[in-house]
Tab-separated table of C-alpha atoms and ligand atoms in Angstrom:
chain	number	residue	atom	x	y	z
A	1	MET	CA	-8.020	-18.220	0.569
A	2	ARG	CA	-5.037	-20.087	1.954
A	3	THR	CA	-2.972	-19.241	5.023
A	4	TRP	CA	0.589	-20.257	5.883
A	5	PHE	CA	0.999	-20.484	9.645
A	6	LYS	CA	3.437	-22.399	11.858
A	7	GLY	CA	5.110	-24.376	9.103
A	8	ARG	CA	2.184	-25.391	6.906
A	9	TRP	CA	-0.648	-24.259	4.667
A	10	HIS	CA	-4.213	-24.099	5.985
A	11	GLU	CA	-7.339	-23.776	3.872
A	12	GLY	CA	-9.253	-20.559	4.499
A	13	ASN	CA	-8.980	-18.286	7.476
A	14	PRO	CA	-7.655	-20.207	10.507
A	15	ALA	CA	-7.694	-18.727	14.029
A	16	ILE	CA	-4.143	-17.526	14.531
A	17	LEU	CA	-4.322	-14.924	17.321
A	18	GLY	CA	-4.581	-15.730	21.009
A	19	ALA	CA	-6.880	-13.890	23.375
A	20	ALA	CA	-3.932	-12.612	25.407
A	21	ASP	CA	-1.558	-11.854	22.525
A	22	HIS	CA	0.094	-8.432	22.687
A	23	ALA	CA	-1.249	-7.854	19.159
A	24	THR	CA	-4.842	-8.675	20.142
A	25	TRP	CA	-4.873	-6.220	23.007
A	26	LEU	CA	-2.499	-3.558	21.834
A	27	GLY	CA	-2.389	-3.724	18.061
A	28	THR	CA	1.228	-4.755	17.569
A	29	LEU	CA	0.725	-6.251	14.115
A	30	VAL	CA	2.461	-5.290	10.878
A	31	PHE	CA	1.598	-6.473	7.392
A	32	ASP	CA	2.318	-5.953	3.746
A	33	GLY	CA	0.455	-6.505	0.507
A	34	ALA	CA	1.791	-7.781	-2.794
A	35	ARG	CA	-0.027	-9.243	-5.729
A	36	THR	CA	0.171	-11.710	-8.578
A	37	PHE	CA	-1.511	-11.110	-11.935
A	38	GLU	CA	-0.988	-12.481	-15.457
A	39	GLY	CA	1.578	-14.913	-14.044
A	40	VAL	CA	3.884	-12.280	-12.527
A	41	SER	CA	4.479	-10.961	-8.993
A	42	PRO	CA	6.326	-7.650	-9.456
A	43	ASP	CA	8.524	-6.470	-6.564
A	44	LEU	CA	7.409	-9.357	-4.337
A	45	ASP	CA	10.927	-9.309	-2.824
A	46	LEU	CA	10.532	-5.643	-1.819
A	47	HIS	CA	7.165	-6.284	-0.135
A	48	CYS	CA	8.691	-9.204	1.797
A	49	ALA	CA	11.624	-7.006	2.859
A	50	ARG	CA	9.282	-4.211	3.978
A	51	VAL	CA	7.250	-6.395	6.346
A	52	VAL	CA	10.517	-7.398	8.037
A	53	ARG	CA	11.506	-3.724	8.371
A	54	SER	CA	8.033	-2.851	9.698
A	55	ALA	CA	8.314	-5.556	12.381
A	56	ARG	CA	11.739	-4.269	13.476
A	57	ALA	CA	10.434	-0.683	13.541
A	58	MET	CA	7.822	-1.910	16.003
A	59	GLY	CA	10.411	-3.467	18.289
A	60	MET	CA	9.820	-7.063	17.210
A	61	GLU	CA	12.423	-9.567	16.072
A	62	PRO	CA	11.095	-11.275	12.904
A	63	PRO	CA	11.251	-15.082	13.050
A	64	VAL	CA	11.763	-15.215	9.233
A	65	GLU	CA	13.773	-13.073	6.841
A	66	ALA	CA	12.573	-11.657	3.534
A	67	ASP	CA	13.920	-14.440	1.311
A	68	GLU	CA	12.089	-17.102	3.344
A	69	ILE	CA	8.857	-15.082	3.186
A	70	GLU	CA	9.238	-14.830	-0.578
A	71	ARG	CA	9.831	-18.580	-0.824
A	72	ILE	CA	6.630	-19.259	1.155
A	73	ALA	CA	4.685	-16.752	-0.959
A	74	ARG	CA	5.858	-18.379	-4.193
A	75	GLU	CA	4.968	-21.832	-2.819
A	76	GLY	CA	1.444	-20.516	-2.159
A	77	ILE	CA	1.138	-18.823	-5.552
A	78	ALA	CA	2.032	-22.146	-7.209
A	79	MET	CA	-1.107	-23.674	-5.630
A	80	TYR	CA	-3.288	-21.456	-7.852
A	81	PRO	CA	-3.828	-21.458	-11.641
A	82	ASP	CA	-1.159	-19.575	-13.677
A	83	ASP	CA	-3.554	-16.759	-14.596
A	84	ALA	CA	-4.923	-16.226	-11.047
A	85	GLU	CA	-5.077	-12.654	-9.749
A	86	LEU	CA	-3.978	-12.927	-6.136
A	87	TYR	CA	-3.384	-10.739	-3.109
A	88	ILE	CA	-0.491	-11.862	-0.905
A	89	ARG	CA	-0.416	-10.597	2.659
A	90	PRO	CA	2.582	-11.439	4.884
A	91	MET	CA	2.100	-10.343	8.477
A	92	MET	CA	3.863	-10.454	11.818
A	93	TRP	CA	2.645	-9.745	15.296
A	94	SER	CA	3.658	-9.963	18.904
A	95	ALA	CA	2.172	-12.956	20.692
A	96	GLU	CA	3.206	-12.262	24.257
A	97	GLY	CA	3.367	-9.657	26.949
A	98	ALA	CA	-0.110	-8.177	26.774
A	99	ALA	CA	0.055	-7.438	30.494
A	100	ASN	CA	2.747	-4.893	29.687
A	101	LEU	CA	1.879	-1.789	27.790
A	102	ILE	CA	5.563	-1.371	27.026
A	103	ALA	CA	7.051	-2.577	23.770
A	104	PRO	CA	6.424	-6.203	22.892
A	105	ASP	CA	8.756	-9.019	23.828
A	106	PRO	CA	10.956	-8.920	20.692
A	107	GLY	CA	11.293	-12.712	20.593
A	108	SER	CA	7.567	-13.414	20.632
A	109	CYS	CA	7.053	-12.287	17.028
A	110	VAL	CA	4.895	-14.658	14.940
A	111	PHE	CA	4.633	-14.818	11.144
A	112	ALA	CA	1.725	-15.776	8.886
A	113	LEU	CA	0.886	-15.198	5.221
A	114	THR	CA	-2.455	-15.269	3.426
A	115	ILE	CA	-3.162	-15.603	-0.286
A	116	GLU	CA	-6.562	-14.858	-1.762
A	117	ASP	CA	-8.214	-14.203	-5.121
A	118	PHE	CA	-8.379	-10.486	-5.842
A	119	PRO	CA	-8.771	-9.181	-9.410
A	120	VAL	CA	-6.825	-6.093	-10.573
A	121	PRO	CA	-9.268	-3.150	-10.797
A	122	PRO	CA	-9.666	-1.335	-14.131
A	123	LEU	CA	-7.618	1.767	-14.963
A	124	GLY	CA	-9.924	4.705	-14.619
A	125	ALA	CA	-12.887	4.683	-12.339
A	126	ILE	CA	-11.912	6.652	-9.258
A	127	SER	CA	-13.617	9.700	-7.815
A	128	LEU	CA	-11.512	11.560	-5.265
A	129	THR	CA	-12.213	14.053	-2.506
A	130	VAL	CA	-10.161	15.558	0.327
A	131	SER	CA	-10.468	13.872	3.706
A	132	PRO	CA	-11.092	15.836	6.899
A	133	PHE	CA	-8.850	13.228	8.609
A	134	ARG	CA	-5.069	13.566	8.531
A	135	ARG	CA	-2.024	11.347	8.550
A	136	PRO	CA	-0.366	11.282	11.965
A	137	ARG	CA	2.913	13.114	12.465
A	138	PRO	CA	5.888	10.773	12.784
A	139	ASP	CA	6.231	11.799	16.436
A	140	MET	CA	2.612	10.806	17.096
A	141	ALA	CA	2.571	7.282	15.638
A	142	LEU	CA	4.868	4.613	14.277
A	143	THR	CA	4.449	5.887	10.747
A	144	GLU	CA	7.591	4.174	9.448
A	145	ALA	CA	5.923	0.762	9.947
A	146	LYS	CA	3.105	-0.558	7.767
A	147	ALA	CA	1.239	-1.255	10.955
A	148	ALA	CA	-2.355	-2.446	11.264
A	149	CYS	CA	-2.971	0.028	14.098
A	150	LEU	CA	-2.574	2.950	11.669
A	151	TYR	CA	-5.329	1.723	9.375
A	152	PRO	CA	-8.543	2.448	11.300
A	153	ASN	CA	-7.768	6.093	10.556
A	154	ASN	CA	-7.558	5.281	6.835
A	155	GLY	CA	-10.749	3.265	7.193
A	156	ARG	CA	-12.643	6.256	8.505
A	157	MET	CA	-11.235	8.355	5.646
A	158	LEU	CA	-12.786	5.898	3.204
A	159	THR	CA	-16.068	5.662	5.089
A	160	GLU	CA	-16.403	9.425	5.233
A	161	ALA	CA	-15.485	9.818	1.532
A	162	LYS	CA	-17.984	7.133	0.504
A	163	SER	CA	-20.717	8.777	2.579
A	164	ARG	CA	-20.278	11.812	0.289
A	165	GLY	CA	-20.301	9.675	-2.881
A	166	PHE	CA	-16.550	9.447	-3.511
A	167	ASP	CA	-14.376	6.356	-3.932
A	168	ASN	CA	-11.288	7.584	-2.096
A	169	ALA	CA	-9.833	10.657	-0.391
A	170	LEU	CA	-6.578	12.572	-0.262
A	171	SER	CA	-5.199	12.850	3.248
A	172	LEU	CA	-3.247	15.897	4.391
A	173	ASP	CA	-0.254	15.938	6.708
A	174	PHE	CA	0.221	18.144	9.780
A	175	GLU	CA	1.384	21.066	7.601
A	176	ASP	CA	-1.582	20.931	5.182
A	177	ASN	CA	0.466	19.271	2.474
A	178	VAL	CA	-1.158	16.448	0.560
A	179	ALA	CA	0.192	13.144	1.909
A	180	GLU	CA	-1.451	10.232	0.028
A	181	THR	CA	-4.937	8.679	-0.192
A	182	ALA	CA	-6.530	6.247	2.252
A	183	THR	CA	-5.110	3.306	0.293
A	184	THR	CA	-2.556	4.594	-2.252
A	185	ASN	CA	0.053	7.187	-3.111
A	186	ALA	CA	-1.052	10.133	-5.255
A	187	PHE	CA	0.391	11.812	-8.367
A	188	LEU	CA	-0.665	14.770	-10.467
A	189	VAL	CA	0.285	15.832	-13.980
A	190	LYS	CA	0.523	19.498	-14.917
A	191	ASP	CA	1.819	20.744	-18.271
A	192	GLY	CA	3.509	17.393	-18.920
A	193	VAL	CA	5.368	17.309	-15.578
A	194	VAL	CA	4.479	14.619	-13.019
A	195	ARG	CA	4.440	15.772	-9.393
A	196	THR	CA	3.965	13.734	-6.230
A	197	PRO	CA	4.261	14.476	-2.498
A	198	VAL	CA	7.821	14.237	-1.202
A	199	PRO	CA	8.073	11.644	1.595
A	200	ASN	CA	8.345	13.404	4.977
A	201	GLY	CA	7.705	10.496	7.302
A	202	THR	CA	3.934	10.954	7.513
A	203	PHE	CA	2.905	8.593	4.733
A	204	LEU	CA	3.976	5.380	3.062
A	205	ASP	CA	6.692	5.851	0.439
A	206	GLY	CA	5.033	3.090	-1.571
A	207	ILE	CA	6.895	0.406	-3.478
A	208	THR	CA	4.638	1.000	-6.503
A	209	ARG	CA	5.190	4.755	-6.120
A	210	GLN	CA	8.974	4.343	-6.233
A	211	ARG	CA	8.731	1.947	-9.179
A	212	VAL	CA	6.444	4.250	-11.200
A	213	ILE	CA	8.694	7.277	-10.542
A	214	ALA	CA	11.730	5.341	-11.803
A	215	LEU	CA	9.890	4.003	-14.870
A	216	LEU	CA	8.532	7.414	-15.875
A	217	ARG	CA	11.961	9.040	-15.475
A	218	GLU	CA	13.623	6.297	-17.565
A	219	ASP	CA	10.948	6.946	-20.170
A	220	GLY	CA	11.936	10.637	-20.316
A	221	THR	CA	9.122	12.153	-18.225
A	222	GLU	CA	10.061	14.759	-15.634
A	223	VAL	CA	8.933	13.670	-12.153
A	224	GLU	CA	9.164	16.115	-9.279
A	225	GLU	CA	8.815	15.139	-5.596
A	226	ALA	CA	7.607	18.235	-3.772
A	227	SER	CA	5.374	19.608	-1.033
A	228	LEU	CA	1.995	19.797	-2.764
A	229	ARG	CA	-1.242	21.475	-1.693
A	230	VAL	CA	-4.859	20.597	-2.456
A	231	GLU	CA	-4.878	23.527	-4.925
A	232	ASP	CA	-2.136	21.805	-6.949
A	233	PHE	CA	-4.368	18.740	-7.310
A	234	ALA	CA	-7.406	20.908	-8.087
A	235	ALA	CA	-5.506	22.546	-10.973
A	236	ALA	CA	-3.991	19.313	-12.337
A	237	ASP	CA	-4.452	18.066	-15.903
A	238	GLU	CA	-4.423	14.462	-14.660
A	239	ILE	CA	-4.390	12.709	-11.284
A	240	PHE	CA	-3.415	9.092	-10.818
A	241	LEU	CA	-2.916	6.801	-7.827
A	242	THR	CA	-0.451	3.978	-7.208
A	243	GLY	CA	-0.516	0.991	-4.878
A	244	ASN	CA	0.081	-2.726	-4.867
A	245	ALA	CA	-3.582	-3.663	-5.322
A	246	ALA	CA	-4.473	-1.732	-8.501
A	247	LYS	CA	-0.948	-0.648	-9.522
A	248	VAL	CA	-1.847	2.527	-11.469
A	249	MET	CA	-5.397	3.936	-11.285
A	250	GLY	CA	-6.729	7.022	-13.047
A	251	VAL	CA	-8.945	9.615	-11.389
A	252	LYS	CA	-12.089	10.618	-13.273
A	253	ARG	CA	-13.392	13.199	-10.800
A	254	PHE	CA	-11.684	15.397	-8.219
A	255	GLU	CA	-14.268	16.995	-5.904
A	256	GLU	CA	-16.884	18.427	-8.317
A	257	ARG	CA	-14.577	18.534	-11.324
A	258	GLU	CA	-14.812	15.826	-14.000
A	259	MET	CA	-11.372	14.830	-15.286
A	260	GLN	CA	-10.054	13.051	-18.351
A	261	LEU	CA	-8.023	9.910	-18.150
A	262	GLY	CA	-4.883	11.412	-19.668
A	263	PRO	CA	-1.907	10.179	-21.692
A	264	VAL	CA	0.582	10.248	-18.798
A	265	THR	CA	-1.688	8.109	-16.604
A	266	ARG	CA	-2.092	5.594	-19.440
A	267	ARG	CA	1.654	5.624	-20.088
A	268	ALA	CA	2.433	5.054	-16.392
A	269	ARG	CA	0.139	2.014	-16.331
A	270	GLU	CA	1.602	0.715	-19.599
A	271	LEU	CA	5.181	1.127	-18.321
A	272	TYR	CA	4.293	-0.692	-15.111
A	273	TRP	CA	2.748	-3.604	-17.030
A	274	SER	CA	5.822	-3.875	-19.279
A	275	TYR	CA	8.082	-3.796	-16.229
A	276	ALA	CA	5.970	-6.452	-14.464
A	277	HIS	CA	6.284	-8.732	-17.477
A	278	GLY	CA	10.039	-8.245	-17.636
A	279	ALA	CA	9.945	-6.179	-20.831
B	301	PMP	N1	-0.477	4.344	1.147
B	301	PMP	C1	-1.228	3.515	1.885
B	301	PMP	C2	-1.946	4.067	3.075
B	301	PMP	C3	-1.331	2.162	1.551
B	301	PMP	O1	-2.076	1.328	2.316
B	301	PMP	C4	-0.684	1.676	0.406
B	301	PMP	C5	-0.819	0.231	0.031
B	301	PMP	N2	0.149	-0.568	0.647
B	301	PMP	C6	0.089	2.559	-0.358
B	301	PMP	C7	0.175	3.893	0.046
B	301	PMP	C8	0.833	2.103	-1.557
B	301	PMP	O2	1.980	1.380	-1.204
B	301	PMP	P1	2.570	0.220	-2.096
B	301	PMP	O3	2.776	0.764	-3.452
B	301	PMP	O4	3.858	-0.112	-1.429
B	301	PMP	O5	1.597	-0.873	-2.078
């Protein structure tokens, strides 16, 4: 792993937070995740732009803009072999003002970026359940930011799902609609139509999600964004998940039901790979 911090690259995992940083005490840290595989870094610019937006949503003033973050990320990627599979994590946090519970000092925002080896998981190995834990309502948390402080809730979703033998879990929103999973967005396929939860401010409208919707539509597949219930997923012909880490992942089991890795899931992954390679 390499880390860019305060103008230069460091080997490994340097200490970058202070004991009295606002972020250390109060969790004011935002991050994003992009990846490189097979020599390409699809939508890296969008991930860099999102971390800047997340910081502003949290009341911080980013010390770097998206194009500079992308430049630093590409400088780091160039330090690895061409075929490396890498995870790129830009992050920003508030370094000052921990004595005040109120919003961070906007000008004390610090930037760092880590790059580490992280292989792309295979297409179809996921078992999925429904989490007893929900996404927060937008008036209960800063859901428009990809903020570290939201993730312990996702962590306990995963822990609980794994304790029952599942790999991941659907989370519901405050109206019992399916939101996403602990780590990805979720799609179902029914009678050839792709359906996915419509963004309502409770979950991340993922960059991979948006890309896959556009690619499937261009390819002639109907994609509907709608309020979906657990029963819709239970009755689906296929379920697949999207996110920066694995891109498109098939689901092989939903609750007790074994599922097939279907043609639409395979097509979505294929379309994403072609897009990533500029085809
Ligand atoms: N939801 C959650 C909770 C996530 O952590 C992620 C991964 N960033 C996603 C969805 C997928 O978003 P993206 O495609 O932008 O990576």
